[in-house]
Coordinates of C-alpha atoms and ligand atoms in Angstrom, one line a residue:
M1 CA 32.7 2.3 -5.6
M2 CA 31.8 3.1 -9.2
T3 CA 28.5 1.5 -8.7
L4 CA 27.8 3.4 -5.5
T5 CA 28.5 6.7 -7.3
K6 CA 26.0 5.7 -10.0
Q7 CA 23.5 4.8 -7.3
S8 CA 23.7 8.2 -5.7
D9 CA 23.3 9.8 -9.1
L10 CA 20.1 7.7 -9.4
V11 CA 18.9 9.0 -6.1
K12 CA 19.6 12.6 -7.3
L13 CA 17.7 12.0 -10.5
V14 CA 14.7 10.6 -8.6
R15 CA 14.8 13.6 -6.3
K16 CA 14.6 15.8 -9.4
G17 CA 11.4 14.0 -10.4
D18 CA 12.9 11.9 -13.2
H19 CA 10.3 9.1 -13.9
A20 CA 12.7 6.8 -15.8
A21 CA 15.2 7.0 -12.9
A22 CA 12.3 6.2 -10.4
S23 CA 11.4 3.2 -12.5
R24 CA 14.9 1.9 -12.5
A25 CA 15.3 2.5 -8.8
L26 CA 12.0 0.8 -8.1
S27 CA 13.0 -2.3 -9.9
I28 CA 16.3 -2.5 -8.1
V29 CA 14.6 -1.9 -4.7
V30 CA 11.7 -4.3 -5.3
N31 CA 13.9 -7.1 -6.8
E32 CA 16.6 -6.6 -4.3
G33 CA 19.2 -5.9 -7.0
Q34 CA 22.7 -4.7 -6.6
N35 CA 23.1 -2.1 -3.9
S36 CA 19.4 -2.1 -3.3
E37 CA 20.1 -1.6 0.4
F38 CA 22.1 1.5 -0.3
L39 CA 19.3 2.9 -2.4
A40 CA 16.6 1.9 0.2
K41 CA 18.5 3.7 2.9
E42 CA 18.7 6.9 0.8
F43 CA 15.1 6.8 -0.2
F44 CA 14.0 6.3 3.4
Q45 CA 15.6 9.6 4.3
F46 CA 13.4 11.4 1.9
S47 CA 10.2 9.7 2.9
G48 CA 7.5 10.2 5.5
S49 CA 5.6 13.3 4.3
A50 CA 3.2 12.0 1.6
Q51 CA -0.4 11.0 2.4
K52 CA -0.6 7.3 1.6
V53 CA -4.2 6.4 0.7
G54 CA -5.1 2.7 0.8
V55 CA -8.1 1.8 -1.4
S56 CA -9.7 -1.4 -0.4
G57 CA -13.0 -3.2 -1.0
P58 CA -14.5 -6.2 -2.8
P59 CA -13.6 -6.9 -6.4
G60 CA -15.8 -5.1 -8.9
A61 CA -16.7 -2.3 -6.5
G62 CA -15.0 0.2 -8.7
K63 CA -11.7 0.7 -6.9
S64 CA -9.7 1.1 -10.1
T65 CA -12.2 3.4 -11.7
L66 CA -12.5 5.5 -8.6
T67 CA -8.7 5.7 -8.3
G68 CA -8.6 7.0 -11.9
R69 CA -11.1 9.7 -10.8
L70 CA -9.1 10.6 -7.7
I71 CA -6.0 11.0 -9.7
G72 CA -7.8 13.5 -11.9
S73 CA -9.1 15.3 -8.9
Y74 CA -5.6 15.6 -7.3
R75 CA -4.1 16.6 -10.7
A76 CA -6.7 19.4 -11.0
R77 CA -5.0 20.8 -7.9
K78 CA -1.5 20.3 -9.3
L79 CA -0.6 17.6 -6.8
K80 CA 1.9 15.0 -7.8
V81 CA 0.3 11.5 -7.5
G82 CA 1.9 8.1 -7.2
V83 CA -0.2 4.9 -7.7
L84 CA 0.8 1.5 -6.5
A85 CA -1.5 -1.3 -7.7
V86 CA -0.9 -4.5 -5.8
D87 CA -1.2 -7.4 -8.3
P88 CA -2.5 -10.6 -6.8
S89 CA -0.9 -12.8 -9.5
S90 CA 2.7 -13.7 -9.2
S91 CA 3.4 -12.6 -12.8
I92 CA 6.6 -10.6 -13.1
S93 CA 5.2 -8.1 -15.6
G94 CA 2.2 -6.2 -14.3
G95 CA 1.4 -4.9 -17.8
A96 CA -1.6 -6.9 -18.5
F97 CA -3.0 -6.3 -15.0
L98 CA -2.7 -2.6 -15.3
G99 CA -4.0 -2.7 -18.8
D100 CA -7.4 -3.7 -17.4
R101 CA -7.4 -0.5 -15.4
L102 CA -8.3 1.9 -18.1
R103 CA -9.2 4.8 -15.9
I104 CA -5.9 4.7 -14.2
M105 CA -3.9 4.2 -17.4
E106 CA -5.5 7.3 -18.9
H107 CA -3.1 9.2 -16.6
A108 CA 0.0 7.1 -17.5
T109 CA 1.5 9.8 -19.8
D110 CA 0.9 12.7 -17.3
P111 CA 4.3 13.7 -15.9
G112 CA 2.6 14.5 -12.6
V113 CA 1.5 10.9 -12.2
F114 CA 3.7 7.8 -11.6
I115 CA 2.0 4.4 -11.8
R116 CA 3.4 1.0 -11.0
S117 CA 2.1 -2.4 -10.2
L118 CA 3.6 -4.8 -7.7
A119 CA 3.2 -8.5 -7.8
S120 CA 2.2 -9.7 -4.3
R121 CA 4.0 -13.1 -4.8
G122 CA 1.8 -14.7 -2.3
M123 CA 3.3 -12.7 0.5
I124 CA 1.6 -12.2 3.9
G125 CA -1.9 -10.9 3.3
G126 CA -1.2 -10.4 -0.4
L127 CA 0.9 -7.3 0.2
T128 CA 4.4 -7.6 -0.9
Y129 CA 7.2 -7.0 1.5
A130 CA 8.6 -4.6 -1.1
I131 CA 5.7 -2.2 -0.8
F132 CA 7.5 0.0 1.7
G133 CA 10.6 0.3 -0.5
A134 CA 8.4 1.2 -3.4
I135 CA 6.5 3.8 -1.4
H136 CA 9.8 5.5 -0.3
V137 CA 10.9 5.8 -4.0
L138 CA 7.6 7.5 -4.8
E139 CA 8.0 9.8 -1.9
T140 CA 11.5 10.7 -3.0
L141 CA 10.1 11.4 -6.5
G142 CA 8.0 14.1 -4.9
C143 CA 4.6 12.4 -4.9
E144 CA 2.4 14.2 -2.4
K145 CA -0.4 11.7 -2.6
I146 CA 0.2 8.0 -3.0
I147 CA -2.7 5.7 -3.8
I148 CA -2.2 2.1 -2.9
E149 CA -4.9 -0.1 -4.5
T150 CA -5.3 -3.6 -3.2
V151 CA -7.4 -6.3 -4.5
G152 CA -10.1 -7.1 -2.0
T153 CA -9.5 -10.8 -1.7
G154 CA -10.9 -10.4 1.8
Q155 CA -7.6 -10.7 3.6
D156 CA -5.8 -7.6 2.3
E157 CA -7.9 -5.1 4.3
V158 CA -6.1 -5.5 7.6
D159 CA -2.6 -5.4 6.1
I160 CA -3.2 -2.2 4.2
A161 CA -3.8 -0.6 7.6
S162 CA -0.1 -1.1 8.4
V163 CA 1.0 0.5 5.2
A164 CA -1.4 3.4 4.5
D165 CA -2.3 6.5 6.4
T166 CA -5.9 6.8 5.3
I167 CA -8.0 3.8 4.4
L168 CA -10.8 4.3 1.8
Y169 CA -13.2 1.4 1.8
V170 CA -15.3 1.0 -1.4
T171 CA -18.5 -0.9 -1.7
T172 CA -21.6 -0.6 -3.9
P173 CA -25.5 -0.5 -3.5
S174 CA -25.7 -4.1 -4.7
M175 CA -23.2 -5.2 -2.1
G176 CA -25.6 -5.1 0.8
D177 CA -24.8 -8.7 1.6
E178 CA -21.1 -7.9 1.5
I179 CA -21.8 -5.2 4.1
Q180 CA -23.6 -7.7 6.3
A181 CA -20.7 -10.1 5.9
M182 CA -18.0 -7.5 6.1
K183 CA -15.4 -8.5 8.4
A184 CA -15.1 -6.6 11.6
G185 CA -11.6 -5.9 10.6
A186 CA -12.5 -4.0 7.5
M187 CA -15.0 -2.0 9.5
E188 CA -12.4 -1.0 12.0
I189 CA -9.7 0.0 9.6
G190 CA -11.9 2.1 7.3
D191 CA -11.4 5.9 7.7
I192 CA -13.7 6.8 4.9
F193 CA -16.4 4.6 3.4
V194 CA -17.7 5.0 -0.1
V195 CA -20.9 3.5 -1.7
N196 CA -19.7 3.7 -5.3
K197 CA -22.0 3.1 -8.4
A198 CA -24.3 5.7 -6.9
D199 CA -25.8 6.0 -10.5
L200 CA -27.4 2.6 -9.8
A201 CA -30.5 2.1 -7.7
G202 CA -30.4 1.8 -4.0
K203 CA -27.6 4.1 -3.0
D204 CA -29.5 6.0 -0.2
K205 CA -30.4 2.7 1.4
A206 CA -26.9 1.4 1.1
V207 CA -25.5 4.6 2.7
A208 CA -28.0 4.3 5.5
D209 CA -27.3 0.6 6.0
L210 CA -23.6 1.2 6.0
K211 CA -23.9 4.0 8.6
A212 CA -26.0 1.8 10.8
A213 CA -23.5 -1.1 10.5
L214 CA -20.8 1.3 11.5
G215 CA -22.8 2.5 14.4
L216 CA -22.6 6.1 13.3
G217 CA -25.0 8.7 14.4
H218 CA -25.6 7.1 17.7
S219 CA -22.8 8.7 19.6
A220 CA -25.0 10.9 21.8
G221 CA -23.9 10.5 25.4
Q222 CA -20.6 8.9 24.4
A223 CA -17.4 10.8 24.2
A224 CA -17.0 12.2 20.8
K225 CA -14.7 10.0 18.7
A226 CA -11.6 11.7 17.4
W227 CA -12.6 10.8 13.8
E228 CA -16.0 9.7 12.8
P229 CA -15.7 7.9 9.4
P230 CA -17.8 9.6 6.8
V231 CA -19.9 7.6 4.4
L232 CA -20.2 9.0 0.9
A233 CA -21.9 8.1 -2.3
T234 CA -19.9 8.3 -5.5
S235 CA -20.2 7.4 -9.1
A236 CA -16.8 6.7 -10.5
K237 CA -18.6 6.4 -13.8
S238 CA -20.0 9.9 -13.9
G239 CA -17.6 11.6 -11.4
E240 CA -20.4 12.4 -9.0
G241 CA -19.2 12.7 -5.4
V242 CA -15.5 12.5 -6.3
A243 CA -14.8 16.1 -5.3
E244 CA -16.5 15.5 -2.0
L245 CA -14.4 12.4 -1.5
R246 CA -11.2 14.3 -2.1
V247 CA -12.3 16.9 0.5
E248 CA -12.8 14.1 3.0
L249 CA -9.4 12.6 2.2
D250 CA -7.8 16.0 2.8
G251 CA -9.8 16.4 6.0
H252 CA -8.5 13.0 7.3
W253 CA -5.0 14.0 6.4
K254 CA -5.4 17.2 8.4
H255 CA -6.9 15.3 11.3
L256 CA -3.9 12.8 11.3
K257 CA -1.4 15.7 11.4
A258 CA -3.2 17.7 14.0
S259 CA -4.1 14.8 16.4
G260 CA -0.8 12.9 16.5
E261 CA -2.6 9.9 15.1
G262 CA -0.6 10.4 11.9
R263 CA 2.7 10.0 13.8
A264 CA 1.3 6.9 15.6
R265 CA 0.4 5.4 12.2
L266 CA 3.8 6.2 10.8
K267 CA 5.4 4.4 13.7
R268 CA 3.1 1.4 13.1
Q269 CA 4.1 1.4 9.4
H270 CA 7.8 1.5 10.3
A271 CA 7.3 -1.4 12.8
T272 CA 5.8 -3.5 10.0
E273 CA 8.6 -2.5 7.6
L274 CA 11.2 -3.4 10.2
Q275 CA 9.4 -6.7 10.8
F276 CA 9.4 -7.6 7.1
W277 CA 13.1 -6.7 6.9
I278 CA 14.1 -8.9 9.9
Q279 CA 11.9 -11.8 8.8
R280 CA 13.4 -11.9 5.3
R281 CA 17.0 -11.4 6.6
V282 CA 16.8 -13.9 9.4
L283 CA 15.2 -16.5 7.2
K284 CA 17.7 -16.1 4.4
T285 CA 20.7 -16.0 6.7
A286 CA 19.6 -19.2 8.5
L287 CA 18.6 -21.0 5.3
D288 CA 21.9 -20.2 3.6
R289 CA 23.7 -22.1 6.3
V290 CA 21.8 -25.3 5.7
T291 CA 24.3 -27.8 4.3
D292 CA 24.1 -31.3 3.0
K293 CA 26.0 -32.4 6.1
I294 CA 23.2 -31.0 8.3
L295 CA 20.6 -32.8 6.3
E296 CA 22.6 -36.1 6.4
D297 CA 22.8 -35.7 10.2
M298 CA 19.1 -35.3 10.3
V299 CA 18.5 -38.4 8.2
S300 CA 20.8 -40.4 10.6
R301 CA 19.0 -38.9 13.6
K302 CA 22.1 -37.3 14.9
T303 CA 20.2 -34.1 15.2
D304 CA 16.7 -32.7 14.8
P305 CA 15.1 -29.6 13.2
A306 CA 14.7 -27.8 16.5
S307 CA 18.3 -28.3 17.7
I308 CA 19.7 -27.5 14.3
G309 CA 17.4 -24.6 13.8
R310 CA 18.5 -23.0 17.0
R311 CA 22.1 -23.4 16.2
L312 CA 21.7 -21.9 12.7
L313 CA 19.9 -18.9 14.2
K314 CA 22.5 -18.3 16.8
A315 CA 25.5 -18.6 14.5
Ligands
GDP1 P1 -12.4 -3.0 -9.0 O1 -12.4 -4.4 -9.2 O2 -13.0 -2.7 -7.6 O3 -11.1 -2.2 -9.2 O4 -13.5 -2.4 -10.0 P2 -13.4 -1.7 -11.4 O5 -12.9 -0.3 -11.2 O6 -12.5 -2.5 -12.3 O7 -14.9 -1.6 -11.9 C1 -15.6 -2.8 -12.0 C2 -16.7 -2.5 -13.0 O8 -17.7 -1.6 -12.5 C3 -16.2 -1.9 -14.4 O9 -17.0 -2.5 -15.4 C4 -16.5 -0.4 -14.2 O10 -16.7 0.2 -15.4 C5 -17.8 -0.5 -13.4 N1 -17.9 0.8 -12.6 C6 -17.0 1.3 -11.8 N2 -17.5 2.4 -11.2 C7 -18.8 2.5 -11.5 C8 -19.9 3.4 -11.2 O11 -19.7 4.4 -10.5 N3 -21.1 3.2 -11.8 C9 -21.3 2.1 -12.6 N4 -22.5 2.0 -13.1 N5 -20.3 1.2 -13.0 C10 -19.1 1.4 -12.4

């Protein structure tokens, strides 16, 4: 009981905006430490109102640099920002990984910004199962905007769509081939597209190509789409276009709330979170029941994986 009391104190501290408490809570939730389930339940109650922005796109497009700029833009409006960087490596400490992200780390000492990296541990699509728990901690902390940066290994794009509310897809003028090869999936999930590195040559052509690839501007005669993904040019280096990008992100958030699409996406996120929970729990429960006797019976062909598997799941 003592521990439970302490855990509810931890929740209170996080609600008050205590970053150290949020850090501790995050570690417990992510590593499934003692009473992590109690904490996760509490944090879930305070979640559901932040805009979760997923930043996706090929490596080197400038996602980190642009994220740093976006943090600045949100902070200029006094919004509290959370950042979750999904680390593709399985390293336990994300320090080195975040260390590379100078533009993000510039904000690390700002009390209005909470930054954390999560190791993806080779989980489905690179996104860790723990991402939802982490998001709920940040929401409880009072983050109004949560930026989730994934590493565009090519497979993350679709998964981020079941985690974030708004998907920002980042590319560059020199990535014309990438656009050609861009998976239909990435095209479909993008809510806002950015041609970053607009300070380099070829941005206008890249924007036009991207618009063409997205089939934008040809909607005459068709029923107007509820949301037509804007294509913007930005330079994360100079800051050009970042204010416009923030306006589009706000616009998409308004659209989500007004159209009911936001609620639909939240339901999809919860379905995924529930799926992760069940998968982990069922797997662990069943595997914990595997005994040496069972393995012996399999060796002597008294039973087989399908029969024993069924029995373990039913128990
Ligand atoms: P990420 O892998 O998508 O996160 O890309 P990074 O943010 O790490 O950026 C990759 C490289 O591109 C770094 O050297 C950045 O300094 C550089 N970069 C990022 N944004 C811009 C930009 O707008 N213009 C130029 N010229 N370089 C940029």
